[in-house]
XYZ file of C-alpha atoms in Angstrom:
382
model
C 45.043 90.881 190.132
C 43.037 87.697 190.644
C 39.825 87.174 188.698
C 36.541 87.160 190.584
C 35.251 83.648 191.188
C 32.513 83.802 188.533
C 34.916 85.014 185.833
C 37.455 82.377 186.803
C 34.880 79.610 186.546
C 33.717 80.902 183.168
C 37.293 80.875 181.874
C 37.961 77.353 183.115
C 34.663 76.124 181.659
C 35.447 77.740 178.296
C 38.873 76.101 178.182
C 37.412 72.740 179.233
C 34.834 72.861 176.421
C 37.482 73.901 173.890
C 39.638 70.947 174.940
C 36.741 68.482 174.768
C 35.070 69.728 171.602
C 37.950 70.998 169.464
C 41.227 69.484 170.615
C 40.597 65.908 171.670
C 38.739 64.937 168.466
C 41.788 65.829 166.332
C 44.567 64.390 168.502
C 45.287 61.500 166.141
C 45.307 63.855 163.134
C 47.817 66.166 164.820
C 50.073 63.242 165.707
C 49.883 61.855 162.174
C 50.575 65.201 160.483
C 53.003 66.434 163.143
C 51.217 69.783 163.039
C 48.422 71.622 164.830
C 45.946 73.033 162.259
C 46.174 76.768 161.627
C 42.473 77.323 162.304
C 42.811 75.766 165.755
C 45.755 78.046 166.515
C 43.635 81.040 165.520
C 40.933 79.872 167.922
C 43.571 79.642 170.659
C 44.493 83.247 169.963
C 40.844 84.260 170.134
C 40.489 82.616 173.534
C 43.463 84.559 174.862
C 45.543 81.440 175.515
C 48.755 83.067 174.256
C 48.415 85.778 176.901
C 47.325 83.868 179.997
C 50.192 85.191 182.112
C 50.727 88.551 180.343
C 49.507 91.578 182.361
C 46.167 93.006 181.287
C 47.718 96.399 180.519
C 49.594 94.706 177.660
C 46.596 92.819 176.291
C 46.892 89.580 178.263
C 44.559 87.931 180.739
C 46.918 88.613 183.647
C 46.185 85.387 185.492
C 47.799 84.816 188.852
C 49.626 81.538 189.462
C 46.663 79.671 190.939
C 44.456 80.657 188.016
C 47.129 79.672 185.515
C 47.520 76.298 187.226
C 43.780 75.631 187.062
C 43.719 76.464 183.349
C 46.822 74.327 182.738
C 45.121 71.337 184.375
C 42.260 71.643 181.899
C 44.673 71.984 178.992
C 46.412 68.815 180.174
C 43.327 66.801 179.271
C 44.300 67.053 175.590
C 47.508 65.952 173.900
C 50.367 68.077 175.289
C 51.312 69.213 171.777
C 48.342 71.596 171.793
C 49.516 73.415 174.916
C 53.014 73.608 173.504
C 51.743 75.853 170.689
C 51.335 78.734 173.128
C 53.167 77.350 176.162
C 56.355 79.319 175.573
C 54.340 82.542 175.242
C 52.720 81.856 178.594
C 55.827 80.647 180.404
C 59.531 80.529 179.754
C 59.443 82.564 176.541
C 57.717 85.598 178.057
C 58.180 85.631 181.806
C 61.744 86.914 181.759
C 60.372 89.956 179.972
C 57.405 90.251 182.358
C 59.605 89.968 185.461
C 62.747 91.808 184.396
C 61.904 93.893 181.335
C 61.870 97.679 181.437
C 58.836 99.712 180.383
C 60.072 100.185 176.812
C 60.800 96.487 176.338
C 57.406 95.491 177.697
C 55.545 97.999 175.542
C 57.421 96.852 172.444
C 56.972 93.093 172.814
C 54.274 92.060 175.287
C 51.143 93.077 173.311
C 52.258 90.948 170.353
C 53.123 88.044 172.638
C 49.722 88.240 174.332
C 47.865 88.228 170.997
C 49.937 85.381 169.556
C 51.281 87.568 166.759
C 54.725 87.054 168.303
C 55.816 83.521 169.228
C 58.559 83.361 171.823
C 61.254 80.823 172.692
C 63.574 80.424 175.665
C 67.110 79.623 174.533
C 69.105 78.235 177.451
C 70.083 74.624 176.696
C 73.336 73.999 174.831
C 75.336 70.906 173.877
C 77.291 71.291 177.142
C 74.727 73.159 179.235
C 71.312 71.837 180.179
C 70.958 70.515 183.672
C 74.133 72.496 184.385
C 72.448 75.700 183.264
C 75.202 77.913 184.667
C 77.678 76.368 182.185
C 76.390 78.450 179.260
C 79.069 78.968 176.619
C 77.212 81.081 174.058
C 79.185 84.328 174.139
C 77.859 87.898 174.153
C 80.756 90.321 173.688
C 80.097 94.038 174.173
C 80.850 96.177 171.120
C 79.746 99.765 171.671
C 75.946 99.894 171.652
C 75.679 96.224 170.742
C 76.472 92.763 172.031
C 77.818 90.286 169.498
C 76.407 86.794 170.105
C 78.181 83.620 169.022
C 77.202 80.083 169.949
C 74.535 77.415 169.606
C 71.445 76.359 171.529
C 69.863 72.914 171.443
C 66.327 71.465 171.742
C 64.639 74.872 171.755
C 60.850 74.573 171.849
C 58.925 76.532 169.201
C 62.148 77.912 167.696
C 60.843 77.183 164.197
C 57.975 79.642 164.633
C 59.514 82.027 167.133
C 60.066 85.654 166.226
C 61.599 86.511 169.605
C 64.117 84.532 171.657
C 65.097 85.040 175.276
C 68.746 84.011 175.069
C 71.145 83.230 177.901
C 74.705 84.165 176.923
C 77.988 84.651 178.763
C 78.986 88.308 178.953
C 81.935 87.810 181.295
C 84.101 84.784 180.428
C 86.289 85.438 183.465
C 83.412 84.731 185.856
C 82.613 81.046 186.140
C 79.086 79.831 186.705
C 75.886 81.828 186.550
C 77.463 85.136 187.557
C 78.909 85.660 184.082
C 75.644 85.023 182.227
C 73.219 87.676 180.972
C 69.791 87.506 179.317
C 68.908 89.064 175.964
C 65.807 89.608 173.843
C 66.883 88.525 170.369
C 64.552 89.035 167.375
C 64.640 86.210 164.867
C 65.269 88.490 161.906
C 68.684 89.676 163.082
C 71.455 88.685 160.635
C 73.435 85.640 161.708
C 70.612 83.890 163.591
C 69.614 80.560 162.059
C 67.249 77.783 163.099
C 67.859 74.103 162.318
C 65.374 71.514 161.140
C 62.902 70.078 163.684
C 64.130 67.074 165.634
C 62.353 63.725 165.428
C 61.029 62.934 168.890
C 59.611 60.066 170.939
C 56.321 61.875 171.511
C 54.386 65.144 171.376
C 54.152 65.191 167.584
C 52.870 68.616 166.576
C 55.253 70.321 169.007
C 58.687 71.050 167.609
C 62.199 71.608 168.934
C 65.192 72.934 167.003
C 68.813 73.938 167.290
C 69.427 77.690 167.125
C 72.781 79.109 166.005
C 74.170 82.608 166.571
C 76.937 83.691 164.201
C 78.069 87.229 165.031
C 74.515 88.320 165.794
C 74.511 91.987 166.790
C 71.976 92.603 169.544
C 71.306 96.181 170.708
C 72.271 96.919 174.322
C 68.679 97.978 175.023
C 67.632 94.360 174.381
C 69.443 93.108 177.456
C 67.091 91.926 180.218
C 68.171 93.361 183.540
C 71.801 94.050 184.304
C 74.869 92.182 183.108
C 75.346 88.999 185.109
C 71.664 88.663 186.038
C 70.838 86.080 183.379
C 71.011 83.115 185.708
C 68.649 84.860 188.141
C 66.267 85.550 185.259
C 66.373 81.909 184.176
C 65.787 80.509 187.659
C 62.841 82.768 188.435
C 61.287 82.013 185.064
C 61.711 78.291 185.715
C 60.010 78.493 189.119
C 56.805 79.564 187.428
C 57.317 77.259 184.469
C 57.757 74.239 186.729
C 54.432 74.892 188.425
C 52.747 75.210 185.030
C 54.234 71.926 183.799
C 53.288 70.186 187.053
C 49.694 71.322 186.547
C 49.667 69.998 182.982
C 50.882 66.641 184.366
C 47.921 66.613 186.739
C 45.533 67.259 183.855
C 46.992 64.445 181.748
C 46.788 62.084 184.720
C 43.145 62.980 185.357
C 42.349 62.382 181.697
C 44.098 58.986 181.743
C 42.272 57.955 184.908
C 38.912 58.883 183.361
C 39.816 56.906 180.233
C 40.771 53.905 182.379
C 37.503 54.036 184.312
C 35.432 54.256 181.113
C 37.304 51.404 179.428
C 37.368 49.148 182.483
C 33.631 49.628 182.948
C 32.937 48.446 179.386
C 35.648 45.863 178.719
C 34.567 42.377 179.830
C 36.630 39.348 180.755
C 35.468 36.208 182.522
C 31.894 37.382 181.991
C 32.153 40.691 183.837
C 33.609 44.199 183.424
C 37.281 44.265 184.315
C 36.482 47.186 186.651
C 35.075 44.594 189.034
C 38.492 42.959 189.486
C 40.379 44.119 192.537
C 43.774 44.268 190.855
C 42.361 46.637 188.216
C 40.766 48.655 191.004
C 44.130 48.826 192.767
C 45.779 50.434 189.731
C 42.942 52.942 189.458
C 43.103 53.673 193.188
C 46.861 54.233 193.157
C 46.566 56.519 190.151
C 43.729 58.541 191.664
C 45.517 58.954 194.981
C 48.739 60.120 193.364
C 46.906 62.546 191.071
C 45.037 64.057 194.013
C 48.288 64.435 195.949
C 49.989 66.125 192.988
C 47.074 68.500 192.489
C 47.081 69.504 196.147
C 50.844 70.063 196.053
C 50.686 72.220 192.916
C 47.775 74.330 194.118
C 49.417 74.889 197.507
C 52.657 76.026 195.849
C 50.753 78.308 193.445
C 48.886 79.991 196.293
C 52.116 80.523 198.202
C 53.697 82.127 195.135
C 50.692 84.421 194.726
C 51.111 85.415 198.385
C 54.661 86.512 197.637
C 56.575 83.574 199.103
C 59.752 82.130 197.615
C 58.563 78.829 196.144
C 61.749 77.535 194.543
C 61.525 74.423 196.739
C 57.785 73.974 196.320
C 57.929 74.464 192.538
C 60.684 71.879 192.229
C 58.821 69.436 194.483
C 55.616 69.926 192.485
C 57.366 69.345 189.183
C 59.259 66.312 190.487
C 56.239 64.616 192.015
C 53.727 65.453 189.276
C 55.984 64.486 186.360
C 56.978 61.194 187.964
C 53.357 60.586 188.947
C 51.950 61.010 185.439
C 54.551 58.577 184.108
C 53.310 55.938 186.530
C 49.673 56.710 185.714
C 50.339 56.403 181.982
C 52.097 53.088 182.518
C 49.144 51.759 184.523
C 46.758 52.994 181.829
C 48.538 50.882 179.221
C 48.207 47.930 181.595
C 44.498 48.498 182.226
C 43.821 48.772 178.491
C 45.987 45.714 177.812
C 46.532 45.078 174.106
C 44.292 48.043 173.294
C 46.647 50.259 175.259
C 49.600 49.185 173.158
C 48.059 49.918 169.768
C 47.449 53.392 168.423
C 43.654 53.354 168.080
C 42.875 54.353 171.667
C 45.575 57.010 172.047
C 46.889 55.554 175.312
C 50.270 54.590 173.848
C 50.569 58.110 172.432
C 50.030 59.710 175.817
C 52.427 57.169 177.349
C 55.119 58.535 175.023
C 54.000 62.156 175.337
C 54.382 62.362 179.107
C 57.938 61.011 179.187
C 59.398 64.436 178.407
C 57.862 65.972 181.533
C 60.598 64.330 183.617
C 63.263 65.990 181.470
C 62.471 69.539 180.360
C 62.454 72.603 182.604
C 64.781 70.652 184.861
C 65.166 66.874 185.027
C 63.855 64.943 188.013
C 67.427 64.685 189.249
C 67.895 68.459 189.082
C 64.623 68.907 190.996
C 65.962 66.598 193.698
C 69.105 68.715 193.978
C 67.057 71.913 194.204
C 64.735 70.434 196.826
C 67.644 69.212 198.935
C 69.530 72.517 198.654
C 66.484 74.599 199.579
C 65.538 72.273 202.444
C 69.043 72.563 203.878
C 68.861 76.360 203.565
C 65.599 76.394 205.478
C 66.890 74.069 208.145
C 64.355 71.350 207.457
């Protein structure tokens, strides 16, 4: 159920102040230490950020898609590593359970996810399965009241802190593609589950990804999400929502970069005047503003359609494609506007330039989004 307008505005204002007053001042510290401080994470829990998309009956805020998008835009104004702390709880780590879980599964896990006591991860990507998500090779063999999982997952966000994984595994090796894949809720403490060391990354220091290995992990049958063979459907529906969330974060980062460019260009002087007075600087700002406005309109339109019950697989993919490519261009222009100051670490522009590069890769690369958009457009006949 959507929030009333006053409550929605209060929530957005609270998040905006938290971003401005608590998160942005410590961005450099988080990047240097590769960690978000524990006290900040506790504040995130207190604000309900871990449960944005969890139904109210399970302790979450129960935001609809439009509300979640508006909050995500505000969160995008700080380094993306902050959002990543709870991003899997809001999106891909919890939504399979929200959409496909039975009453017992929801009652067992969702309250802890909403409070932040439980951190979730979505384990789909493998060494030979990423963009080709139907090529999952991790095996789940039925053995009485259990499934025995064997395999490895790669680049799994928040795996180091996760206590619950949504795992895609092949239950029927005779069925090629997504039809042989099922989804499972796998607690971290099950014997045989191990998590590798965090990977060194180009950007988003403070957010961590790991390999996850399953060596004869026995998962109770009641931990399966939906029916056997529905895992690919679970993954795709989860990604529809996740792609809209990521697109909204891209809009927020772009808006932050544009504001930084305007402030810097208004102060920085060359040839005796602020560089904001030069038309070629203005052109970069104008292009960035126009693209950010277009992305925001696209994301909000798709979110409203999803809330109205429409299938938004095409619109979610288009939003993610356009917004993630857009913020890359905006970040590149920001480095150019800042000049030498944009290339050194003091101003944080080079950090954001590196941070936003991943948006064109995770939750479906730009090329996968193009394939989805084309396929869905052909289905619809134009």
